[in-house]
XYZ file of C-alpha atoms in Angstrom:
643
model
C 87.481 120.538 99.576
C 84.032 120.660 101.070
C 82.541 117.655 102.412
C 80.931 115.222 99.828
C 77.564 113.538 100.284
C 77.313 110.011 99.204
C 73.631 108.694 98.944
C 72.407 105.032 98.522
C 69.631 104.042 96.150
C 68.116 100.751 95.149
C 65.212 98.290 95.707
C 64.014 97.252 99.200
C 66.182 94.507 100.861
C 69.039 94.807 98.431
C 71.471 95.441 101.177
C 71.842 99.302 101.286
C 71.979 99.516 105.093
C 74.159 96.577 105.480
C 76.805 97.869 103.003
C 76.767 101.115 105.061
C 77.367 99.136 108.280
C 80.103 97.124 106.617
C 81.872 100.241 105.388
C 81.570 102.518 108.382
C 80.565 100.292 111.403
C 77.592 102.526 111.895
C 73.980 101.233 112.282
C 71.677 103.677 110.316
C 68.448 101.993 111.054
C 67.431 103.611 114.367
C 63.610 103.020 114.605
C 62.380 100.149 116.479
C 60.027 99.204 113.624
C 62.977 99.324 111.193
C 64.915 96.906 113.323
C 61.772 94.684 113.815
C 60.781 94.612 110.133
C 64.459 94.596 108.834
C 63.724 97.449 106.311
C 64.695 101.150 106.283
C 61.699 103.379 106.715
C 63.277 106.716 107.597
C 66.543 108.374 106.435
C 69.575 107.133 108.088
C 72.988 108.807 108.355
C 76.675 107.755 108.725
C 80.102 109.018 107.835
C 83.191 107.565 106.275
C 86.725 108.762 106.681
C 88.664 107.988 103.547
C 92.457 107.121 103.220
C 92.999 110.501 101.425
C 91.793 112.132 104.599
C 88.510 113.333 103.389
C 85.317 112.557 105.134
C 82.152 111.478 103.224
C 78.667 112.135 104.683
C 76.541 109.226 103.863
C 72.672 109.046 103.609
C 70.860 105.758 103.697
C 67.535 105.873 101.941
C 64.569 103.513 102.182
C 64.102 101.151 99.377
C 60.293 100.149 99.842
C 57.941 101.607 97.401
C 55.692 102.936 100.294
C 58.642 105.163 101.444
C 59.782 106.618 98.133
C 58.957 110.108 99.301
C 61.471 109.640 102.058
C 64.077 108.389 99.557
C 63.519 111.506 97.362
C 63.897 113.655 100.614
C 67.228 111.917 101.301
C 68.515 112.248 97.700
C 68.463 116.186 98.071
C 72.042 117.410 98.301
C 73.540 114.001 97.054
C 76.785 114.513 95.279
C 77.390 110.930 94.139
C 75.324 107.666 94.600
C 76.080 104.237 95.353
C 73.431 102.333 93.329
C 72.817 99.126 95.067
C 71.525 96.007 93.174
C 71.359 92.586 94.787
C 73.108 90.007 92.805
C 70.409 87.315 93.511
C 67.543 89.400 92.173
C 68.902 91.746 89.732
C 66.985 94.770 88.546
C 63.664 95.228 90.370
C 60.687 97.740 90.286
C 62.326 100.176 92.825
C 65.666 99.750 91.127
C 64.143 101.413 88.104
C 62.257 103.902 90.136
C 65.204 105.035 92.289
C 67.368 105.165 89.014
C 65.002 107.658 87.577
C 64.621 109.575 90.651
C 68.587 110.076 90.696
C 68.621 111.133 87.263
C 65.786 113.537 87.672
C 67.362 115.055 90.556
C 70.560 115.892 88.558
C 72.926 113.245 90.234
C 75.850 113.081 87.858
C 78.277 110.597 89.301
C 78.429 107.320 91.359
C 79.034 103.613 91.296
C 77.088 100.371 91.127
C 77.465 98.091 93.990
C 76.472 94.550 93.429
C 75.588 93.134 96.788
C 74.984 89.604 98.078
C 77.841 88.275 95.890
C 78.075 85.298 98.369
C 74.568 84.052 97.357
C 75.298 83.407 93.641
C 77.754 81.627 91.461
C 80.181 83.419 88.930
C 78.162 82.706 85.927
C 75.002 84.319 87.343
C 77.060 87.147 88.639
C 78.379 87.908 85.100
C 74.914 87.708 83.578
C 73.594 90.212 86.118
C 76.768 92.547 85.578
C 75.721 92.561 81.749
C 72.062 93.395 82.605
C 73.236 96.193 84.601
C 75.429 97.461 81.886
C 72.490 97.458 79.446
C 70.284 99.175 81.946
C 72.793 101.968 82.587
C 73.629 102.623 79.016
C 73.292 106.223 77.986
C 72.938 107.268 81.555
C 75.012 108.987 84.311
C 76.114 105.451 85.440
C 77.165 104.378 81.754
C 80.886 104.429 82.732
C 80.447 103.742 86.470
C 82.300 100.930 88.039
C 80.359 97.816 89.006
C 81.805 96.386 92.286
C 80.484 92.974 93.500
C 80.519 92.830 97.365
C 79.423 90.717 100.206
C 78.458 92.637 103.367
C 78.410 89.228 105.255
C 81.958 88.029 104.249
C 83.331 91.378 103.713
C 84.478 90.584 100.162
C 84.682 93.663 97.794
C 84.229 96.169 100.771
C 87.871 97.353 100.491
C 87.375 97.924 96.841
C 84.361 100.087 97.521
C 86.398 102.078 99.933
C 89.327 102.428 97.433
C 86.904 103.254 94.708
C 85.426 106.045 96.748
C 88.740 107.247 97.841
C 90.203 107.360 94.168
C 86.905 109.061 93.130
C 87.279 111.865 95.631
C 90.887 112.254 94.696
C 90.202 112.604 90.949
C 87.035 114.682 90.896
C 86.631 118.351 91.691
C 83.514 119.007 93.711
C 82.129 122.644 93.245
C 81.954 124.821 96.150
C 78.334 125.977 96.465
C 78.395 129.643 97.185
C 75.540 131.986 98.315
C 73.438 132.234 101.327
C 73.054 129.192 103.723
C 70.353 126.774 102.868
C 69.252 123.580 104.553
C 66.127 121.629 103.631
C 64.627 120.187 106.851
C 64.265 116.304 106.890
C 64.062 115.656 110.658
C 62.720 117.755 113.732
C 62.939 116.635 117.348
C 63.215 118.308 120.822
C 66.302 117.976 122.892
C 65.622 118.402 126.760
C 67.163 121.766 127.987
C 67.952 122.925 124.388
C 64.751 123.149 122.482
C 64.109 122.370 118.777
C 66.673 120.728 116.639
C 66.437 120.400 112.846
C 68.578 118.176 110.605
C 69.351 118.004 106.973
C 72.037 118.515 104.379
C 73.485 121.894 104.041
C 73.339 122.623 100.311
C 74.749 126.079 100.036
C 76.581 128.816 102.125
C 77.830 128.635 105.525
C 76.314 129.726 108.959
C 77.722 130.101 112.456
C 76.567 129.823 116.105
C 74.854 133.178 116.946
C 73.550 134.040 113.540
C 69.779 134.358 112.666
C 68.132 132.023 110.257
C 64.663 132.170 108.753
C 62.280 129.191 108.552
C 60.695 129.234 105.103
C 57.991 129.436 103.975
C 57.010 130.772 107.516
C 57.952 134.230 108.842
C 59.697 132.666 111.930
C 63.402 133.914 112.352
C 65.432 131.943 115.025
C 68.944 132.239 116.349
C 71.473 129.366 115.958
C 72.158 128.098 119.319
C 74.382 125.355 118.414
C 75.577 123.152 115.504
C 76.652 119.568 115.297
C 78.163 117.784 112.301
C 78.295 113.861 112.586
C 77.568 114.284 116.443
C 80.550 116.732 117.074
C 79.746 120.281 118.022
C 81.036 123.015 115.639
C 81.019 126.751 115.519
C 80.360 127.085 111.621
C 78.906 124.570 109.097
C 79.431 124.883 105.268
C 77.690 123.341 102.285
C 77.832 119.641 101.877
C 77.651 118.646 105.588
C 75.017 116.523 107.264
C 73.954 119.119 109.952
C 71.917 119.316 113.141
C 71.030 122.904 114.133
C 69.596 123.852 117.453
C 67.334 126.775 117.025
C 66.631 129.166 119.871
C 62.967 130.174 120.467
C 61.332 127.780 118.058
C 58.564 125.234 118.971
C 58.952 121.909 117.191
C 55.350 121.863 116.195
C 56.040 124.999 114.032
C 58.679 123.175 111.926
C 58.246 120.382 109.718
C 59.928 118.267 106.892
C 60.025 120.257 103.785
C 60.603 123.423 105.254
C 63.967 125.342 104.523
C 66.216 126.893 107.100
C 68.040 129.673 105.333
C 69.727 133.099 105.501
C 66.977 135.756 106.060
C 66.074 137.486 102.703
C 67.733 134.883 100.594
C 64.533 133.050 99.538
C 60.986 133.934 98.448
C 57.853 131.843 99.060
C 56.132 130.547 95.898
C 52.938 128.931 94.818
C 54.097 128.983 91.044
C 57.177 127.630 89.570
C 58.481 127.921 85.945
C 60.120 124.452 85.185
C 61.792 122.103 82.694
C 59.709 119.091 83.011
C 60.604 115.517 81.693
C 57.508 113.199 81.446
C 59.190 109.772 81.511
C 59.127 107.523 78.574
C 57.985 104.589 80.757
C 54.501 106.098 81.383
C 51.718 104.545 79.540
C 49.449 107.494 78.794
C 49.745 111.115 77.869
C 49.793 113.721 80.554
C 46.878 116.034 80.584
C 46.936 119.847 81.202
C 46.401 120.572 84.964
C 46.833 117.054 86.033
C 47.094 116.844 89.812
C 50.410 115.465 91.048
C 52.893 115.173 94.019
C 55.757 117.302 93.564
C 58.887 116.354 95.631
C 61.267 119.346 95.875
C 64.071 119.425 98.403
C 62.583 117.450 101.280
C 59.025 118.630 100.696
C 56.118 116.807 99.122
C 53.361 119.261 98.047
C 50.342 118.703 95.915
C 50.114 120.717 92.811
C 48.987 120.789 89.150
C 51.176 120.871 85.928
C 50.002 123.619 83.539
C 51.002 122.747 80.082
C 51.487 126.225 78.613
C 51.621 125.344 74.850
C 49.579 122.286 74.366
C 46.728 120.086 75.992
C 48.623 116.971 76.488
C 52.280 115.749 76.826
C 53.296 112.372 75.296
C 55.626 109.970 77.413
C 59.206 110.865 76.975
C 58.322 114.605 76.212
C 60.378 117.350 77.850
C 58.828 120.951 77.975
C 58.566 124.109 79.974
C 55.710 124.079 82.397
C 54.236 126.070 85.276
C 53.675 124.132 88.370
C 50.820 125.368 90.582
C 51.388 124.352 94.152
C 48.695 124.005 96.693
C 51.104 125.112 99.437
C 54.149 127.709 99.148
C 57.565 126.614 98.870
C 60.958 128.344 98.877
C 63.500 127.319 96.265
C 66.082 128.608 93.918
C 66.527 128.355 90.222
C 68.504 125.400 89.366
C 66.928 123.072 92.094
C 65.765 119.639 90.882
C 62.386 118.145 91.565
C 60.579 114.784 91.100
C 56.989 114.329 90.178
C 54.787 111.448 91.245
C 51.235 110.843 90.168
C 48.511 111.502 92.753
C 46.950 108.126 92.623
C 48.150 105.434 92.286
C 51.459 106.798 93.524
C 54.283 106.197 91.020
C 57.147 108.390 89.757
C 56.124 109.904 86.371
C 58.773 112.696 85.768
C 60.653 115.608 87.146
C 63.119 118.275 86.033
C 64.609 121.602 87.137
C 63.255 124.897 88.458
C 64.020 127.562 85.913
C 62.793 130.634 87.721
C 61.575 130.213 91.363
C 59.442 133.393 91.368
C 56.861 133.630 88.640
C 55.664 137.210 88.070
C 52.158 135.871 87.326
C 50.117 132.920 86.367
C 51.049 132.351 82.770
C 48.125 132.396 80.488
C 47.327 129.948 77.538
C 44.038 131.243 76.432
C 45.211 132.555 73.009
C 47.542 131.703 70.362
C 49.594 134.758 71.219
C 49.870 133.525 74.850
C 51.100 130.124 73.700
C 53.620 131.737 71.216
C 54.839 134.044 74.108
C 55.088 131.005 76.491
C 57.163 128.985 74.094
C 59.572 131.902 73.558
C 59.973 132.571 77.194
C 60.743 129.051 78.148
C 63.063 128.591 75.177
C 65.028 131.581 76.810
C 64.831 129.908 80.261
C 65.996 126.534 79.027
C 68.504 127.428 76.268
C 69.250 131.127 76.435
C 72.433 132.756 77.885
C 72.591 134.044 81.264
C 71.988 137.503 79.996
C 69.066 136.349 78.129
C 67.385 135.096 81.345
C 68.311 138.307 83.207
C 66.680 140.432 80.688
C 63.544 138.144 80.654
C 63.155 138.295 84.373
C 63.307 142.100 84.126
C 60.801 142.361 81.253
C 58.318 140.122 83.071
C 58.857 142.242 86.311
C 57.638 145.238 84.395
C 57.849 148.757 86.055
C 58.494 147.182 89.466
C 61.910 146.202 88.312
C 64.136 143.677 90.310
C 66.649 144.300 93.282
C 69.997 142.668 93.393
C 68.597 140.154 95.966
C 65.556 139.468 93.703
C 67.792 138.721 90.613
C 70.038 136.343 92.793
C 66.946 134.380 93.899
C 65.564 133.881 90.504
C 68.944 133.086 88.896
C 70.306 130.866 91.832
C 73.390 133.200 91.672
C 74.780 135.373 94.373
C 77.694 137.764 95.423
C 80.517 138.337 93.108
C 79.213 135.737 90.755
C 75.864 137.740 90.346
C 77.707 141.116 89.892
C 79.852 139.814 87.109
C 76.627 138.352 85.340
C 74.991 141.803 85.618
C 77.878 143.901 84.473
C 77.551 143.235 80.801
C 73.800 144.072 80.294
C 74.318 147.201 82.529
C 77.330 148.461 80.499
C 75.630 147.925 77.335
C 72.452 149.664 78.514
C 70.116 146.788 78.042
C 69.168 147.479 81.736
C 69.438 150.390 83.867
C 70.201 150.985 87.636
C 67.245 153.065 88.874
C 68.534 153.194 92.415
C 72.053 152.496 93.549
C 71.491 152.386 97.223
C 68.830 149.493 96.927
C 70.484 148.153 93.779
C 67.168 148.109 91.924
C 67.235 147.389 88.000
C 64.756 147.834 85.242
C 64.756 146.742 81.687
C 65.716 149.816 79.437
C 62.688 149.342 77.163
C 60.345 149.381 80.167
C 62.153 152.613 81.459
C 61.644 154.262 78.020
C 58.075 153.237 78.018
C 57.530 154.402 81.458
C 58.790 157.762 80.538
C 56.351 157.837 77.537
C 53.491 157.086 79.918
C 54.508 159.838 82.253
C 54.517 162.370 79.480
C 51.171 161.070 78.127
C 49.702 161.034 81.596
C 50.777 164.796 82.071
C 49.320 165.609 78.511
C 46.064 163.986 79.399
C 45.737 165.998 82.547
C 46.569 169.270 80.988
C 43.960 168.570 78.520
C 41.368 167.983 81.130
C 42.495 170.674 83.500
C 43.807 173.538 81.360
C 43.842 175.940 84.287
C 45.933 173.678 86.618
C 49.588 173.799 86.624
C 49.991 170.083 86.907
C 50.314 167.305 89.410
C 52.233 166.434 92.463
C 54.539 163.470 92.200
C 52.337 160.938 93.913
C 49.336 161.978 91.904
C 51.217 161.574 88.668
C 52.642 158.146 89.769
C 49.165 156.864 90.632
C 47.821 158.431 87.363
C 49.844 155.849 85.482
C 47.307 153.261 86.374
C 49.395 150.398 87.294
C 51.780 149.119 89.932
C 55.199 151.002 89.570
C 57.888 150.943 92.023
C 58.756 154.125 93.688
C 62.414 154.050 92.756
C 61.561 153.241 88.980
C 59.072 156.111 88.798
C 61.720 158.521 90.361
C 64.366 157.563 88.073
C 62.212 157.908 84.881
C 60.803 161.349 86.215
C 64.284 162.551 87.034
C 65.453 161.721 83.538
C 62.520 163.743 82.064
C 63.306 166.605 84.367
C 66.956 166.465 83.429
C 66.108 166.707 79.617
C 63.654 169.570 80.448
C 60.699 167.461 79.032
C 58.971 167.953 82.356
C 59.103 171.145 84.548
C 58.784 171.330 88.367
C 57.096 174.353 89.850
C 57.299 174.069 93.525
C 55.520 170.791 94.210
C 53.759 170.725 90.830
C 55.006 168.842 87.811
C 53.998 169.817 84.366
C 55.027 169.396 80.635
C 57.546 171.861 79.433
C 55.331 173.445 76.969
C 52.230 173.702 79.201
C 50.929 177.271 80.005
C 47.731 178.108 81.732
C 45.663 179.976 79.185
C 42.267 181.365 79.984
C 39.396 181.291 77.428
C 37.031 184.214 77.173
C 34.521 182.946 79.478
C 37.087 181.952 82.007
C 38.694 185.432 81.824
C 35.319 186.972 82.569
C 34.762 184.538 85.461
C 38.181 185.547 86.860
C 37.302 189.213 86.884
C 33.883 188.690 88.424
C 35.348 186.458 91.315
C 38.017 188.971 92.100
C 35.426 191.761 92.220
C 33.188 189.508 94.370
C 35.963 189.341 97.017
C 36.835 192.828 96.906
C 33.113 193.955 97.176
C 32.609 191.547 100.245
C 35.585 192.906 102.067
C 36.528 191.422 105.442
C 33.259 189.648 105.671
C 34.330 187.355 102.772
C 31.904 184.597 101.492
C 32.582 180.959 102.057
C 33.681 178.740 99.327
C 30.116 177.194 99.094
C 28.573 180.586 98.984
C 30.804 181.645 95.990
C 29.781 178.448 94.163
C 26.047 179.334 94.742
C 26.660 182.834 93.541
C 28.426 181.676 90.297
C 26.304 178.751 89.698
C 25.748 179.894 85.968
C 29.231 178.512 85.599
C 30.139 174.893 86.020
C 31.349 174.068 89.376
C 34.542 172.600 87.995
C 35.335 175.959 86.258
C 34.580 178.050 89.293
C 37.018 175.651 91.284
C 39.835 175.948 88.777
C 39.589 179.654 88.484
C 39.624 179.986 92.143
C 42.721 177.831 92.298
C 44.285 180.010 89.636
C 43.766 183.158 91.709
C 45.306 181.504 94.741
C 48.291 180.441 92.603
C 48.828 183.920 91.126
C 48.498 185.356 94.569
C 45.394 187.587 94.004
C 43.554 185.549 96.599
C 44.884 184.223 99.809
C 43.493 180.933 101.447
C 42.906 181.698 105.125
C 41.191 178.276 105.704
C 39.564 175.538 103.727
C 36.372 177.627 103.566
C 37.487 181.221 103.498
C 39.539 183.200 100.870
C 40.288 186.835 100.944
C 41.491 189.397 98.151
C 45.156 189.741 98.767
C 45.176 193.567 99.180
C 42.456 193.423 101.950
C 44.325 190.687 103.972
C 47.599 192.478 103.599
C 46.113 195.814 104.856
C 44.586 193.816 107.874
C 48.099 192.212 108.670
C 49.590 195.714 108.594
C 46.937 197.105 111.124
C 47.413 194.131 113.572
C 51.157 194.419 113.371
C 50.961 198.087 114.398
C 48.495 197.419 117.232
C 50.549 194.697 118.492
C 53.823 196.765 118.383
C 52.128 199.410 120.595
C 50.173 197.134 122.901
C 52.476 194.045 122.973
C 49.765 191.589 122.386
C 46.287 191.007 121.140
C 43.336 188.606 122.102
C 40.238 187.551 120.317
C 38.060 190.472 121.828
C 40.683 192.858 120.863
C 40.788 191.579 117.316
C 37.081 191.763 117.023
C 37.135 195.431 118.286
C 39.837 196.249 115.725
C 38.133 194.721 112.663
C 34.439 194.289 113.736
C 34.587 190.609 112.540
C 32.574 187.966 114.355
C 34.299 184.722 115.548
C 33.434 183.129 112.172
C 36.070 185.406 110.547
C 38.304 186.349 113.397
C 39.471 182.978 114.631
C 40.542 181.601 111.084
C 42.292 184.868 110.509
C 44.247 184.722 113.838
C 45.101 181.102 113.237
C 46.306 182.316 109.756
C 48.567 184.824 111.483
C 50.167 182.014 113.522
C 50.472 179.854 110.462
C 52.483 182.489 108.422
C 54.676 182.933 111.586
C 53.712 186.612 112.384
C 52.183 185.813 115.765
C 52.543 183.049 118.209
C 49.712 182.021 120.601
C 50.484 182.285 124.465
C 47.367 181.092 126.498
C 44.349 183.269 125.204
C 46.542 185.936 123.642
C 48.942 186.287 120.787
C 52.261 188.247 120.682
C 54.576 188.995 117.707
C 56.734 186.075 116.917
C 59.632 188.451 116.152
C 60.345 192.147 116.178
C 59.017 193.883 113.084
């Protein structure tokens, strides 16, 4: 069984730190100010070895209202909670707020520890227990044991220990698979070692020597050392309180809220699709785009809540929202968060990330937008795993998603993700467009892309009847939108396989397309060919040809010239010089004969042979090199091979 993290929660001065000291003998208040004021300010950590042989990691959180953001950071990765209520005071404001925070963060199990038993009589204790039962009714603590204790006399401490032991024996704590992830809650420098980050590892495993990326930055660092509960280890798994020494990282470049994770396992986000519960204890409606403080992992980021199907949300309402953050964050689907008001600061709600990479900012301008948003979030919140997979693919459009992209959106990895993708692939609801990169696309989008390719070629043929078609990249760009190369190649290959599109050398055309000249184009073709024959080796430039045939449109002249080149009636010597094929073939034969006799030819010799000036002779000599008839050696040319 993996290590389990026990967290504390409760009002300030209700005895959280004292209980941990009584249980473990460890003092979690380490700051001078904490000891002076007698309250917890920063997160504290301890561990407890249970009689069953299992070790609990313990997180001590601050109870004061000014340090709730630190409490939320500590609650990240909590498996169960010891909910602390002082017997002499009962339920207080931070009792309620911490309770809501635990609920919003998805804590499912725990116990209530009724501290300071030595300060009240039995009748008072019984009354407070009854109050707590009513308070916890209908919540994750409804059936939780309530254990009165005194950290001063030690009464009840053994019962807490035995209850925790029995709890661990009876419950199965799910292994958290996937890449390694650790939200950073503390950073410090260690002389001679460099930067050290601490946090609760919430998934995967990592070993000394491996690389980790610091999200949402681009920094990648090597793991120099790992400690769990002050003991050096080679590998750490999910559930452990962990300190990691990172090689080559400055402490100034890492801060609380960042995530240390396996490279490529996360994506930075400004927009999160979320399930959001607006607490019923709020006194007024939440307005669209209200500015709030979002606590996610160990991070606190300002942002706005975009209500996608309404203008206001009533207290107690639970809806799908898009949270627009002012700084990027790296999370997975399934991560829980807490929302606090901007000012005055108070916990107002929270929920769960449904898809951590939004394909776009969701619109709410029209009724159609609102209806789509309702349908999309209904799928995200209530749909099956396959439904969510297909939604993510549809929203990714012709870009598609890779295996890793899909894992990040679903919070699912490895064999679990492969199993989830098997059904929609086998039923052809999605297609694998590239097995090497494992990129997928929704089958309807693939079919639509094929239609767009055919329509784009048809449009091009209509506008350019004398052209064979388009090269691949021109065709891809002609679709007028962002489309992944692999998706485009897959769709095009399907059309080629079905003979709906034909490839001639580098050109792509519709299967039924043929170059057909109109009467005026046929006339121009004859005139152009005669023009080049008449001019002989002193061929005109392309510009001179355009001027000569100015009675035709420039586009038509260019297209007919291209046709003559494709048909081989003209030969392109350079960008500006074309020759009639029979003329250039005759010249090539003469040059070949001379070189067979003389062994070589230079520019003056070529001029003597042809009577051409450098304007023509140099491009022709370079053309002979290009067709691999000759090879240049200094100022001379020799035959590349025996002819």
